[in-house]
Short mmCIF file of C-alpha atoms in Angstrom, two decimals:
data_model
loop_
_atom_site.label_atom_id
_atom_site.label_comp_id
_atom_site.label_asym_id
_atom_site.label_seq_id
_atom_site.Cartn_x
_atom_site.Cartn_y
_atom_site.Cartn_z
CA MET A 1 244.02 26.16 -24.53
CA SER A 2 241.14 26.82 -22.07
CA ASN A 3 241.60 28.34 -18.50
CA GLN A 4 242.31 25.47 -16.17
CA ILE A 5 243.95 24.74 -12.70
CA ARG A 6 244.98 21.04 -12.09
CA PRO A 7 247.08 19.24 -9.37
CA VAL A 8 249.58 16.95 -10.98
CA SER A 9 247.95 14.06 -9.06
CA ARG A 10 244.59 13.31 -7.14
CA ALA A 11 246.31 12.14 -4.03
CA PHE A 12 249.54 13.04 -2.11
CA GLU A 13 251.31 11.83 0.73
CA PRO A 14 251.55 14.16 3.87
CA ASP A 15 255.32 14.88 3.35
CA ASP A 16 254.91 15.38 -0.67
CA ALA A 17 255.18 18.96 -2.05
CA VAL A 18 251.76 19.81 -3.75
CA VAL A 19 252.25 20.96 -7.30
CA ILE A 20 249.43 22.79 -9.27
CA GLU A 21 249.54 23.41 -12.88
CA ILE A 22 247.67 26.53 -14.12
CA ALA A 23 246.93 27.60 -17.73
CA ILE A 24 245.07 30.63 -18.89
CA GLU A 25 243.91 32.01 -22.13
CA SER A 26 245.54 34.99 -23.63
CA ALA A 27 242.32 37.30 -23.08
CA VAL A 28 242.93 36.97 -19.16
CA SER A 29 244.92 39.72 -17.84
CA ALA A 30 245.22 38.75 -14.52
CA PHE A 31 244.09 35.63 -12.30
CA THR A 32 244.08 34.28 -8.79
CA TYR A 33 244.28 30.79 -7.38
CA ALA A 34 243.12 29.53 -3.90
CA VAL A 35 243.40 26.30 -2.10
CA PHE A 36 240.47 25.52 0.50
CA ALA A 37 240.38 22.65 2.85
CA THR A 38 237.16 21.22 4.16
CA ASP A 39 236.89 21.14 7.91
CA GLU A 40 234.61 18.92 10.30
CA THR A 41 231.45 21.08 9.73
CA ASP A 42 232.07 20.71 5.99
CA GLU A 43 232.91 24.47 5.70
CA GLU A 44 235.74 25.65 3.50
CA VAL A 45 238.76 27.16 5.10
CA LEU A 46 241.22 29.01 3.05
CA VAL A 47 244.83 27.36 3.08
CA THR A 48 246.64 29.56 0.69
CA ALA A 49 246.28 31.76 -2.35
CA GLY A 50 248.16 34.01 -4.75
CA TRP A 51 247.73 36.21 -7.79
CA ARG A 52 249.43 37.33 -11.01
CA PRO A 53 250.62 39.71 -11.71
CA LYS A 54 251.69 40.36 -7.94
CA SER A 55 251.95 44.21 -8.38
CA PRO A 56 248.62 46.02 -8.83
CA THR A 57 250.44 48.63 -10.87
CA SER A 58 251.90 46.15 -13.43
CA THR A 59 250.67 46.22 -17.23
CA ARG A 60 252.14 42.84 -18.09
CA ARG A 61 249.90 40.00 -18.90
CA PRO A 62 250.84 36.75 -17.00
CA ALA A 63 252.28 33.66 -18.98
CA SER A 64 249.98 31.32 -20.43
CA GLU A 65 251.28 28.49 -18.11
CA HIS A 66 252.36 28.51 -14.33
CA SER A 67 253.36 25.72 -11.78
CA ILE A 68 252.69 26.50 -8.19
CA THR A 69 254.39 24.43 -5.56
CA LEU A 70 253.07 24.23 -2.20
CA ASP A 71 254.50 23.37 1.15
CA PRO A 72 253.31 19.95 2.49
CA VAL A 73 249.80 20.00 3.91
CA PRO A 74 247.91 18.00 6.48
CA GLU A 75 245.94 15.10 5.64
CA GLY A 76 242.31 15.89 4.16
CA ASP A 77 240.44 16.94 1.16
CA TYR A 78 241.33 20.00 -0.73
CA ALA A 79 239.78 22.09 -3.51
CA VAL A 80 241.60 24.32 -5.79
CA ARG A 81 239.77 27.26 -7.75
CA LEU A 82 241.14 29.64 -10.45
CA TYR A 83 239.50 33.07 -10.63
CA ASN A 84 239.56 35.82 -13.16
CA GLY A 85 241.18 39.09 -11.98
CA ARG A 86 243.22 40.04 -8.84
CA PRO A 87 241.86 41.35 -5.47
CA GLU A 88 242.34 45.07 -5.59
CA GLY A 89 243.67 46.49 -2.12
CA ALA A 90 244.65 43.00 -0.77
CA GLN A 91 248.32 42.58 0.36
CA SER A 92 247.75 39.00 1.54
CA PRO A 93 245.30 36.35 1.48
CA ASP A 94 244.36 37.18 5.00
CA ASP A 95 243.07 40.47 4.10
CA VAL A 96 239.28 41.26 4.09
CA ALA A 97 239.76 42.61 0.53
CA PHE A 98 240.69 39.12 -0.63
CA LEU A 99 237.80 37.24 1.17
CA ASP A 100 235.42 39.69 -0.52
CA PHE A 101 237.09 39.10 -3.87
CA VAL A 102 236.58 35.26 -3.74
CA GLN A 103 232.94 35.80 -2.77
CA THR A 104 232.24 37.61 -5.98
CA ALA A 105 234.98 36.79 -8.63
CA GLN A 106 234.36 34.73 -11.58
CA VAL A 107 235.57 31.24 -11.33
CA LEU A 108 237.56 30.22 -14.25
CA ASP A 109 238.06 26.57 -13.27
CA GLU A 110 238.32 24.44 -10.11
CA ASP A 111 239.61 20.82 -9.30
CA ALA A 112 240.26 18.89 -6.17
CA PHE A 113 242.95 16.71 -4.58
CA SER A 114 243.45 14.75 -1.21
CA VAL A 115 246.32 14.24 1.08
CA ALA A 116 246.55 10.70 3.04
CA GLU A 117 248.82 8.21 3.96
CA ASN A 118 249.50 5.02 2.16
CA VAL A 119 248.24 6.23 -1.23
CA PRO A 120 247.29 3.05 -3.22
CA ALA A 121 249.43 2.43 -6.38
CA GLY A 122 248.07 3.99 -9.36
CA ILE A 123 246.86 7.10 -7.60
CA GLY A 124 249.92 8.95 -6.41
CA ALA A 125 252.07 11.12 -8.50
CA GLU A 126 254.69 8.67 -9.36
CA ALA A 127 251.96 6.24 -10.84
CA ALA A 128 249.38 8.49 -12.12
CA ASP A 129 247.93 8.50 -15.57
CA ALA A 130 250.66 9.90 -17.88
CA GLY A 131 248.16 11.99 -19.85
CA GLU A 132 246.75 13.66 -16.59
CA PRO A 133 249.57 16.36 -15.94
CA LEU A 134 249.85 17.12 -19.67
CA ARG A 135 246.15 18.04 -20.10
CA ILE A 136 246.88 21.43 -18.97
CA SER A 137 249.08 22.25 -22.12
CA LEU A 138 247.93 19.75 -24.68
CA VAL A 139 244.40 19.38 -24.61
CA ARG A 140 241.76 22.18 -25.48
CA ASP A 141 239.04 21.30 -23.13
CA GLY A 142 235.55 22.53 -23.92
CA VAL A 143 231.91 22.32 -23.18
CA THR A 144 231.28 18.56 -23.61
CA THR A 145 227.37 18.84 -23.96
CA THR A 146 227.22 18.52 -27.74
CA ALA A 147 224.32 16.45 -28.23
CA SER A 148 222.02 17.70 -30.87
CA ARG A 149 218.98 19.53 -30.03
CA PRO A 150 215.98 17.66 -31.51
CA SER A 151 213.29 19.77 -33.37
CA ALA A 152 210.44 21.20 -31.45
CA VAL A 153 208.11 19.83 -34.02
CA THR A 154 208.25 15.90 -34.42
CA TYR A 155 205.85 13.10 -35.20
CA LEU A 156 206.35 11.68 -31.65
CA GLY A 157 205.69 15.27 -30.37
CA PHE A 158 202.60 15.39 -32.32
CA ARG A 159 201.42 11.80 -31.05
CA GLU A 160 201.88 13.08 -27.38
CA TYR A 161 200.03 16.20 -28.18
CA LEU A 162 197.08 14.20 -29.49
CA ARG A 163 197.03 12.22 -26.39
CA SER A 164 197.42 15.16 -24.02
CA HIS A 165 194.49 16.71 -25.84
CA GLY A 166 192.07 13.69 -25.44
CA PHE A 167 191.93 13.18 -29.13
CA THR A 168 190.73 9.72 -30.14
CA TYR A 169 190.02 8.14 -33.60
CA ASP A 170 186.73 6.35 -33.11
CA PHE A 171 185.88 3.47 -35.47
CA PRO A 172 184.04 2.15 -37.33
CA THR A 173 182.97 5.80 -38.51
CA PHE A 174 182.18 7.18 -41.95
CA GLY A 175 182.84 10.49 -43.56
CA GLY A 176 185.66 13.07 -43.15
CA ALA A 177 184.72 14.67 -39.84
CA GLN A 178 187.35 12.79 -37.81
CA TYR A 179 190.12 13.16 -40.42
CA VAL A 180 189.31 16.95 -40.41
CA GLU A 181 189.80 16.90 -36.63
CA LEU A 182 193.18 15.07 -37.17
CA ARG A 183 194.13 17.65 -39.75
CA ASN A 184 193.28 20.59 -37.65
CA ALA A 185 194.96 19.21 -34.59
CA ALA A 186 198.23 18.98 -36.64
CA ARG A 187 198.06 22.54 -37.61
CA SER A 188 197.41 23.60 -34.22
CA TYR A 189 200.34 21.37 -32.78
CA VAL A 190 202.69 22.90 -35.28
CA THR A 191 201.61 26.52 -34.77
CA ASP A 192 201.95 25.96 -31.01
CA ALA A 193 205.26 24.01 -30.85
CA SER A 194 207.20 26.00 -33.62
CA HIS A 195 207.66 29.39 -31.77
CA LEU A 196 210.98 30.45 -30.92
CA THR A 197 211.79 32.95 -27.94
CA ALA A 198 215.61 32.96 -28.05
CA TYR A 199 218.44 31.85 -29.86
CA ASP A 200 219.30 29.27 -27.32
CA ASP A 201 216.12 27.35 -28.32
CA LEU A 202 218.23 26.20 -31.37
CA ILE A 203 221.41 25.09 -29.65
CA PRO A 204 222.17 21.63 -28.13
CA ALA A 205 220.51 21.35 -24.66
CA GLY A 206 222.95 22.32 -21.64
CA TYR A 207 225.49 23.91 -23.89
CA LEU A 208 224.50 27.71 -22.69
CA ALA A 209 224.29 26.48 -19.19
CA ALA A 210 227.76 24.99 -19.39
CA LYS A 211 229.11 28.01 -20.86
CA GLU A 212 227.49 30.18 -18.29
CA ALA A 213 229.03 28.06 -15.60
CA GLU A 214 232.54 28.42 -17.18
CA ALA A 215 232.13 32.17 -16.68
CA GLY A 216 230.72 32.01 -13.31
CA ILE A 217 227.40 33.26 -14.09
CA ALA A 218 224.36 32.18 -12.43
CA ALA A 219 221.37 30.83 -13.98
CA THR A 220 219.32 33.86 -15.22
CA GLY A 221 215.78 32.32 -15.02
CA GLY A 222 213.06 34.24 -16.72
CA GLN A 223 214.89 37.70 -17.12
CA ASP A 224 214.30 39.70 -20.02
CA ALA A 225 216.64 39.09 -23.10
CA ARG A 226 218.09 42.69 -22.74
CA GLU A 227 219.17 42.06 -19.07
CA ILE A 228 220.68 38.56 -20.21
CA ASP A 229 222.81 40.29 -22.89
CA GLU A 230 223.99 42.76 -20.36
CA LEU A 231 224.73 40.15 -17.80
CA VAL A 232 226.79 37.90 -19.99
CA VAL A 233 228.72 40.78 -22.00
CA GLY A 234 232.35 39.87 -22.56
CA ASP A 235 231.57 35.95 -22.73
CA ARG A 236 230.81 33.93 -25.90
CA ALA A 237 227.41 33.15 -24.14
CA VAL A 238 226.27 36.65 -25.09
CA TYR A 239 225.87 35.54 -28.60
CA LEU A 240 223.85 32.40 -27.71
CA ARG A 241 221.49 34.65 -25.54
CA LYS A 242 220.65 37.00 -28.12
CA THR A 243 216.91 36.99 -28.67
CA VAL A 244 215.56 35.92 -32.01
CA GLU A 245 212.39 37.72 -31.88
CA ARG A 246 210.53 39.74 -28.84
CA SER A 247 207.25 38.52 -30.25
CA ARG A 248 206.59 34.63 -30.21
CA ASP A 249 204.02 34.86 -33.17
CA ARG A 250 206.60 35.98 -35.72
CA VAL A 251 209.43 33.81 -35.98
CA PRO A 252 208.66 29.89 -37.03
CA GLY A 253 210.76 27.45 -35.73
CA VAL A 254 210.36 25.18 -38.75
CA GLU A 255 212.27 25.22 -42.12
CA LEU A 256 211.26 23.98 -45.63
CA ILE A 257 214.45 22.16 -45.68
CA TRP A 258 212.81 19.51 -43.28
CA ASN A 259 210.14 18.93 -46.00
CA TYR A 260 212.41 18.70 -48.93
CA TRP A 261 214.63 16.05 -47.36
CA LEU A 262 211.68 14.04 -46.42
CA GLU A 263 210.25 14.53 -49.97
CA GLU A 264 213.57 13.23 -51.20
CA GLY A 265 213.33 10.44 -48.91
CA MET A 266 209.83 9.28 -50.62
CA LEU A 267 207.68 9.94 -47.81
CA VAL A 268 205.04 11.86 -50.17
CA GLN A 269 205.55 9.10 -52.96
CA THR A 270 204.72 6.36 -50.55
CA LEU A 271 201.55 7.57 -49.52
CA ASN A 272 200.63 8.82 -53.11
CA VAL A 273 201.01 5.31 -54.45
CA ILE A 274 198.92 3.83 -51.46
CA LEU A 275 196.23 6.42 -52.03
CA ALA A 276 196.17 5.42 -55.83
CA ARG A 277 195.53 2.01 -55.15
CA PHE A 278 193.06 2.78 -52.35
CA GLN A 279 190.98 4.75 -55.16
CA ASN A 280 191.57 1.76 -57.57
CA ARG A 281 193.59 4.04 -60.01
CA ARG A 282 196.35 2.24 -61.93
CA LEU A 283 199.63 3.90 -62.05
CA PRO A 284 201.94 3.46 -65.00
CA GLY A 285 204.04 0.24 -64.98
CA ARG A 286 203.76 -2.74 -62.73
CA ASP A 287 201.50 -2.25 -59.70
CA PRO A 288 203.03 -4.20 -56.77
CA LEU A 289 200.01 -2.99 -54.56
CA VAL A 290 197.49 -4.89 -56.45
CA ARG A 291 196.40 -6.91 -53.39
CA PHE A 292 196.23 -3.71 -51.08
CA ASP A 293 193.00 -4.25 -49.28
CA VAL A 294 191.90 -2.20 -46.34
CA THR A 295 189.41 -3.42 -43.93
CA PRO A 296 186.41 -0.89 -43.12
CA LEU A 297 186.64 -1.88 -39.47
CA LEU A 298 189.95 -0.14 -38.82
CA PRO A 299 190.83 3.50 -38.60
CA LEU A 300 193.25 3.31 -41.62
CA ARG A 301 190.32 3.22 -44.09
CA ASN A 302 188.66 6.27 -42.64
CA LYS A 303 192.21 8.20 -42.71
CA LEU A 304 192.85 7.28 -46.22
CA TRP A 305 189.21 8.28 -47.15
CA GLY A 306 189.67 11.66 -45.33
CA PHE A 307 193.07 12.15 -46.81
CA ALA A 308 191.75 11.61 -50.42
CA GLU A 309 188.57 13.81 -49.79
CA ASP A 310 190.73 16.58 -48.43
CA GLU A 311 193.27 16.88 -51.48
CA VAL A 312 191.66 20.21 -52.52
CA HIS A 313 192.79 21.78 -49.13
CA ARG A 314 196.45 20.33 -49.62
CA MET A 315 199.39 22.10 -51.10
CA THR A 316 200.22 20.51 -54.36
CA ILE A 317 203.86 19.46 -55.09
CA ARG A 318 203.91 22.24 -57.55
CA ARG A 319 203.54 24.84 -54.90
CA ARG A 320 206.08 23.12 -52.44
CA ALA A 321 208.64 22.75 -55.44
CA LEU A 322 208.27 26.44 -56.38
CA GLU A 323 208.73 27.33 -52.66
CA TYR A 324 211.71 25.13 -52.50
CA LYS A 325 213.38 27.00 -55.22
CA TYR A 326 212.47 30.44 -53.65
CA GLU A 327 213.53 29.73 -50.13
CA LEU A 328 216.49 27.31 -50.90
CA GLY A 329 217.27 26.96 -54.50
CA PHE A 330 216.54 23.25 -54.36
CA ASP A 331 215.12 21.24 -57.35
CA LEU A 332 212.82 18.08 -57.38
CA ILE A 333 213.01 15.65 -60.04
CA GLY A 334 209.70 14.10 -61.14
CA ARG A 335 206.79 13.85 -63.54
CA ALA A 336 204.65 16.03 -61.30
CA VAL A 337 207.28 18.67 -60.89
CA PRO A 338 206.92 21.90 -62.82
CA ARG A 339 209.39 22.37 -65.48
CA GLY A 340 212.31 24.97 -64.90
CA GLY A 341 211.87 28.33 -65.88
CA VAL A 342 208.40 28.75 -64.48
CA GLU A 343 209.53 30.34 -61.28
CA VAL A 344 210.19 34.21 -60.84
CA GLU A 345 212.96 33.94 -58.42
CA ARG A 346 215.35 31.10 -57.48
CA ARG A 347 217.67 31.01 -54.42
CA SER A 348 220.56 29.70 -56.47
CA GLY A 349 223.28 30.92 -53.90
CA PHE A 350 222.07 28.95 -51.01
CA LEU A 351 223.39 25.48 -51.66
CA PRO A 352 226.98 26.65 -52.39
CA ALA A 353 226.97 28.96 -49.42
CA PHE A 354 225.49 26.27 -47.19
CA HIS A 355 227.97 23.67 -48.19
CA GLN A 356 230.82 26.03 -48.08
CA VAL A 357 229.71 26.63 -44.38
CA LEU A 358 229.76 22.95 -43.57
CA PHE A 359 233.02 22.22 -45.41
CA LEU A 360 234.95 25.17 -43.48
CA ALA A 361 233.42 23.91 -40.16
CA HIS A 362 235.07 20.66 -40.71
CA GLN A 363 238.25 22.58 -41.65
CA TYR A 364 237.95 24.62 -38.38
CA PHE A 365 237.61 21.14 -36.47
CA LYS A 366 240.66 19.87 -37.95
CA GLU A 367 242.59 23.04 -36.89
CA LEU A 368 241.08 23.00 -33.50
CA ASP A 369 242.19 19.27 -33.03
CA ASP A 370 245.51 20.16 -34.29
CA LEU A 371 247.35 21.16 -31.07
CA THR A 372 250.28 22.63 -32.94
CA ILE A 373 248.29 25.55 -34.61
CA GLN A 374 245.78 28.17 -33.53
CA ALA A 375 242.41 27.55 -35.09
CA ASP A 376 241.17 30.46 -37.42
CA SER A 377 237.35 30.84 -37.49
CA PHE A 378 237.40 34.00 -39.74
CA PRO A 379 236.77 32.22 -43.04
CA LEU A 380 233.78 30.20 -41.38
CA TYR A 381 232.38 33.54 -40.02
CA ARG A 382 232.42 34.98 -43.37
CA ALA A 383 230.73 31.82 -44.89
CA LEU A 384 228.06 32.10 -42.36
CA ARG A 385 227.55 35.69 -42.95
CA ASP A 386 227.15 35.11 -46.68
CA CYS A 387 224.71 32.17 -46.06
CA HIS A 388 222.77 34.21 -43.83
CA ILE A 389 222.48 36.95 -46.26
CA VAL A 390 221.22 34.53 -49.07
CA LEU A 391 218.76 33.01 -46.53
CA SER A 392 217.42 36.47 -45.63
CA GLN A 393 216.44 37.29 -49.21
CA GLY A 394 214.21 34.15 -49.32
CA SER A 395 212.58 35.12 -45.97
CA GLN A 396 209.56 36.96 -47.84
CA ASN A 397 206.15 36.27 -49.35
CA GLN A 398 205.20 32.78 -48.17
CA TYR A 399 208.12 32.26 -45.76
CA GLY A 400 206.98 30.82 -42.68
CA GLU A 401 203.44 30.23 -43.65
CA MET A 402 204.41 27.60 -46.34
CA ALA A 403 206.81 25.66 -43.75
CA VAL A 404 204.12 25.65 -40.92
CA ALA A 405 201.54 24.24 -43.30
CA ALA A 406 203.55 21.67 -44.99
CA ARG A 407 204.90 20.62 -41.81
CA ALA A 408 201.25 20.02 -40.46
CA GLU A 409 200.48 17.85 -43.88
CA PHE A 410 203.55 15.78 -43.47
CA LEU A 411 202.76 14.92 -39.83
CA VAL A 412 199.47 13.56 -40.95
CA MET A 413 201.01 11.63 -43.74
CA GLN A 414 203.45 10.11 -41.08
CA ASP A 415 200.34 9.28 -38.69
CA ILE A 416 198.60 7.69 -41.59
CA LEU A 417 201.66 5.46 -42.27
CA ALA A 418 202.21 4.81 -38.79
CA GLU A 419 198.82 2.87 -38.68
CA PRO A 420 199.49 -1.10 -37.74
CA GLN A 421 197.45 -2.16 -40.58
CA MET A 422 199.77 -0.42 -42.87
CA ARG A 423 202.68 -2.55 -41.81
CA GLU A 424 200.58 -5.64 -41.95
CA PHE A 425 200.29 -5.35 -45.73
CA LEU A 426 203.70 -3.66 -46.61
CA GLY A 427 205.91 -5.77 -44.13
CA GLY A 428 208.94 -4.42 -42.76
CA ARG A 429 212.14 -5.23 -40.73
CA PRO A 430 211.20 -5.66 -37.02
CA MET A 431 214.63 -5.77 -35.64
CA THR A 432 215.68 -2.63 -37.28
CA PRO A 433 215.79 0.25 -34.53
CA TYR A 434 213.65 2.95 -36.55
CA PRO A 435 213.27 5.97 -34.37
CA GLU A 436 209.58 6.64 -35.55
CA PRO A 437 207.03 3.90 -36.27
CA TRP A 438 206.19 5.35 -39.84
CA MET A 439 209.71 5.08 -41.04
CA ASP A 440 209.92 1.10 -41.89
CA ARG A 441 206.64 1.55 -44.05
CA VAL A 442 208.54 4.13 -46.26
CA ASP A 443 211.66 1.96 -46.59
CA SER A 444 209.35 -1.14 -47.22
CA MET A 445 207.63 0.73 -50.21
CA LYS A 446 211.20 1.79 -51.61
CA ALA A 447 212.18 -1.85 -51.78
CA ILE A 448 208.79 -2.93 -53.29
CA GLN A 449 208.83 -0.27 -55.91
CA GLY A 450 212.69 -0.46 -56.34
CA TRP A 451 213.31 3.31 -55.89
CA THR A 452 216.36 3.55 -53.72
CA ASP A 453 218.24 1.42 -51.04
CA THR A 454 219.14 4.35 -48.79
CA SER A 455 216.90 4.23 -45.68
CA ILE A 456 214.67 7.03 -44.75
CA MET A 457 216.44 7.22 -41.46
CA HIS A 458 219.30 9.03 -43.15
CA PHE A 459 216.92 11.57 -44.97
CA HIS A 460 215.23 12.06 -41.57
CA ASP A 461 218.63 13.07 -40.08
CA LEU A 462 219.11 15.35 -43.06
CA ALA A 463 215.78 17.02 -42.46
CA SER A 464 215.96 17.54 -38.56
CA ILE A 465 219.70 18.44 -38.46
CA GLY A 466 219.39 20.53 -41.45
CA GLU A 467 216.59 22.47 -40.11
CA GLN A 468 218.56 23.28 -36.98
CA LEU A 469 221.44 24.37 -38.91
CA VAL A 470 219.35 26.59 -41.41
CA LEU A 471 217.57 28.08 -38.30
CA THR A 472 220.58 29.11 -36.59
CA ILE A 473 221.93 30.63 -39.77
CA ARG A 474 218.92 32.40 -40.76
CA LEU A 475 217.99 33.99 -37.41
CA GLY A 476 221.64 34.33 -36.18
CA ASN A 477 223.03 37.96 -35.90
CA TRP A 478 225.80 37.30 -38.43
CA VAL A 479 225.72 40.66 -39.90
CA GLY A 480 225.57 43.06 -36.99
CA THR A 481 227.69 41.07 -34.51
CA SER A 482 230.84 43.01 -33.08
CA ASP A 483 232.69 39.70 -32.82
CA GLY A 484 232.20 37.42 -35.74
CA THR A 485 235.11 34.99 -35.31
CA GLY A 486 234.23 34.33 -31.74
CA ASP A 487 230.59 33.97 -32.85
CA ALA A 488 231.41 31.47 -35.50
CA ALA A 489 233.83 29.60 -33.31
CA THR A 490 231.29 29.25 -30.72
CA TRP A 491 228.52 28.19 -33.20
CA ALA A 492 230.83 25.58 -34.55
CA LYS A 493 231.76 24.15 -31.11
CA ALA A 494 228.13 24.06 -30.04
CA LEU A 495 226.84 22.38 -33.29
CA ARG A 496 229.82 20.19 -33.95
CA GLY A 497 228.07 16.92 -33.52
CA SER A 498 225.11 17.98 -35.64
CA ILE A 499 227.59 19.43 -38.33
CA GLN A 500 229.30 16.20 -38.62
CA GLN A 501 226.18 14.05 -38.52
CA TYR A 502 224.61 16.06 -41.35
CA ALA A 503 227.78 15.51 -43.42
CA ALA A 504 227.73 11.90 -42.70
CA ALA A 505 223.97 11.46 -43.79
CA TYR A 506 224.55 13.47 -46.75
CA ARG A 507 227.48 11.17 -47.93
CA THR A 508 225.24 8.06 -47.37
CA ALA A 509 222.42 9.52 -49.24
CA THR A 510 224.37 11.29 -52.43
CA GLY A 511 227.96 10.07 -52.16
CA VAL A 512 229.15 13.37 -51.75
CA ASP A 513 231.56 13.97 -48.64
CA LEU A 514 231.13 17.73 -47.60
CA ALA A 515 234.06 17.42 -45.11
CA ARG A 516 236.15 17.03 -48.19
CA GLU A 517 234.60 19.44 -50.59
CA ALA A 518 231.92 22.14 -50.81
CA ASN A 519 230.02 20.31 -53.58
CA ALA A 520 227.34 22.57 -54.99
CA GLU A 521 225.49 20.01 -57.42
CA MET A 522 221.82 19.63 -56.70
CA PRO A 523 220.94 16.88 -54.15
CA SER A 524 218.21 15.75 -56.55
CA THR A 525 220.72 15.13 -59.34
CA LEU A 526 223.09 13.40 -57.25
CA LEU A 527 220.16 11.22 -55.86
CA ALA A 528 219.14 10.50 -59.29
CA ARG A 529 222.56 9.57 -60.60
CA LYS A 530 223.07 7.23 -57.64
CA LEU A 531 219.71 5.45 -58.21
CA ALA A 532 220.57 5.08 -61.79
CA GLY A 533 223.95 3.55 -61.02
CA ASN A 534 222.41 1.04 -58.42
CA ARG A 535 219.81 -0.11 -61.04
CA ILE A 536 222.74 -0.67 -63.62
CA ARG A 537 224.70 -2.78 -61.02
CA ALA A 538 221.36 -4.55 -60.19
#
């Protein structure tokens, strides 16, 4: 239940008694309601008001639900507001102390109604929506802005970065100079765009503003994080406002889980087989790219040449695979992947801890939607705390540097695949709504090679959403918080859409439903098993 004030109807007849329903949370020890009318100059005029408890010396908390009946009021438009607390020293709404109170008090909720003759059918109380008066006690309203915040480092952002910096790929040209400029531009873009300055850089856009509006807190602008923390103490927004790091240059806003899922989605393998054909190297087995011919008159030829010549400066799959194990405990399966046992350290606890977080988050959502029980976020908090500790153990050595460098390399790969000539050869499905232009090339290559029928779009969802979730867990204050259950509840509500989308994409890619079980089997093993099953059925 959230703090709410609602008239039982949006419109009343002049002789009708106006009934207002009020619901308050258990944390509210006192509340004040007020009804305002709008005069001819659009100024608000106080009509009536009241507060609970009525006595300033009372120590009893008000009940969770109240019904206020007002005497008939003149025709016009009215606003109703619910305030936190009660006016100290005020004996009636006409006292100066009450007027001062409503100017500074925290607004918990507000609504409006009108009084007019001949209310149309379907608007009056007797014909109102049956669900409207019940919303007070039966619906847990919360912030509705739950859209996922996209990553700050994307391929489309990289293209815009190139355009805004005047980067053009002249052709025909020879040599690797222009490719080196493209590579350096990718590194600069990732370095500039991946900085985090506050924890709310990681949560859905608009969520924090809505929470502060609920608490009656004005926009904080560019205040220092310490001032913001003090300003919103006592509200869940304090958790979301905690600064990640005072220095912009120390916290990377990218995670290796993004690279891992795109690698499982066959982004790197797609470019590797194209590069082999470009260099006239035959790969084992049938070569479906035997007629891949690139004209020297288009930029694709020079980009592939520069990519091949720059191999000595790129990270090998061996380095990435070992870092996946160190930071996340994830395995890759393939001929070029080093055999197990060569790593010094492996973060084997991350996958079960992370999937436990997602599973318990779904359990919390079920409890939250079940209006007959009080949702308990403590198990979720403990899972977030455990996952945070595991992640912090892998935040050493190459952490940060590896993620930034690998991100820049993958953006260059995406830029090469996005070349129009690449699609002319590989083909694709022009009516499929791919979010980014390189994606259909990967799906086409997977179909040609018989790798997997799971679209790269699902792996892209796992990469971008997984990165957001891991960042919030790694950088959140899950050990030192004084209200872990409240923080966990806020985290889950803010990221509910992202958590559910990640679980849906994981189910599509691997066949495992994280909403039903906290499966800790390696994703690479699940993907290999699913691919083998598809080939047997084919």
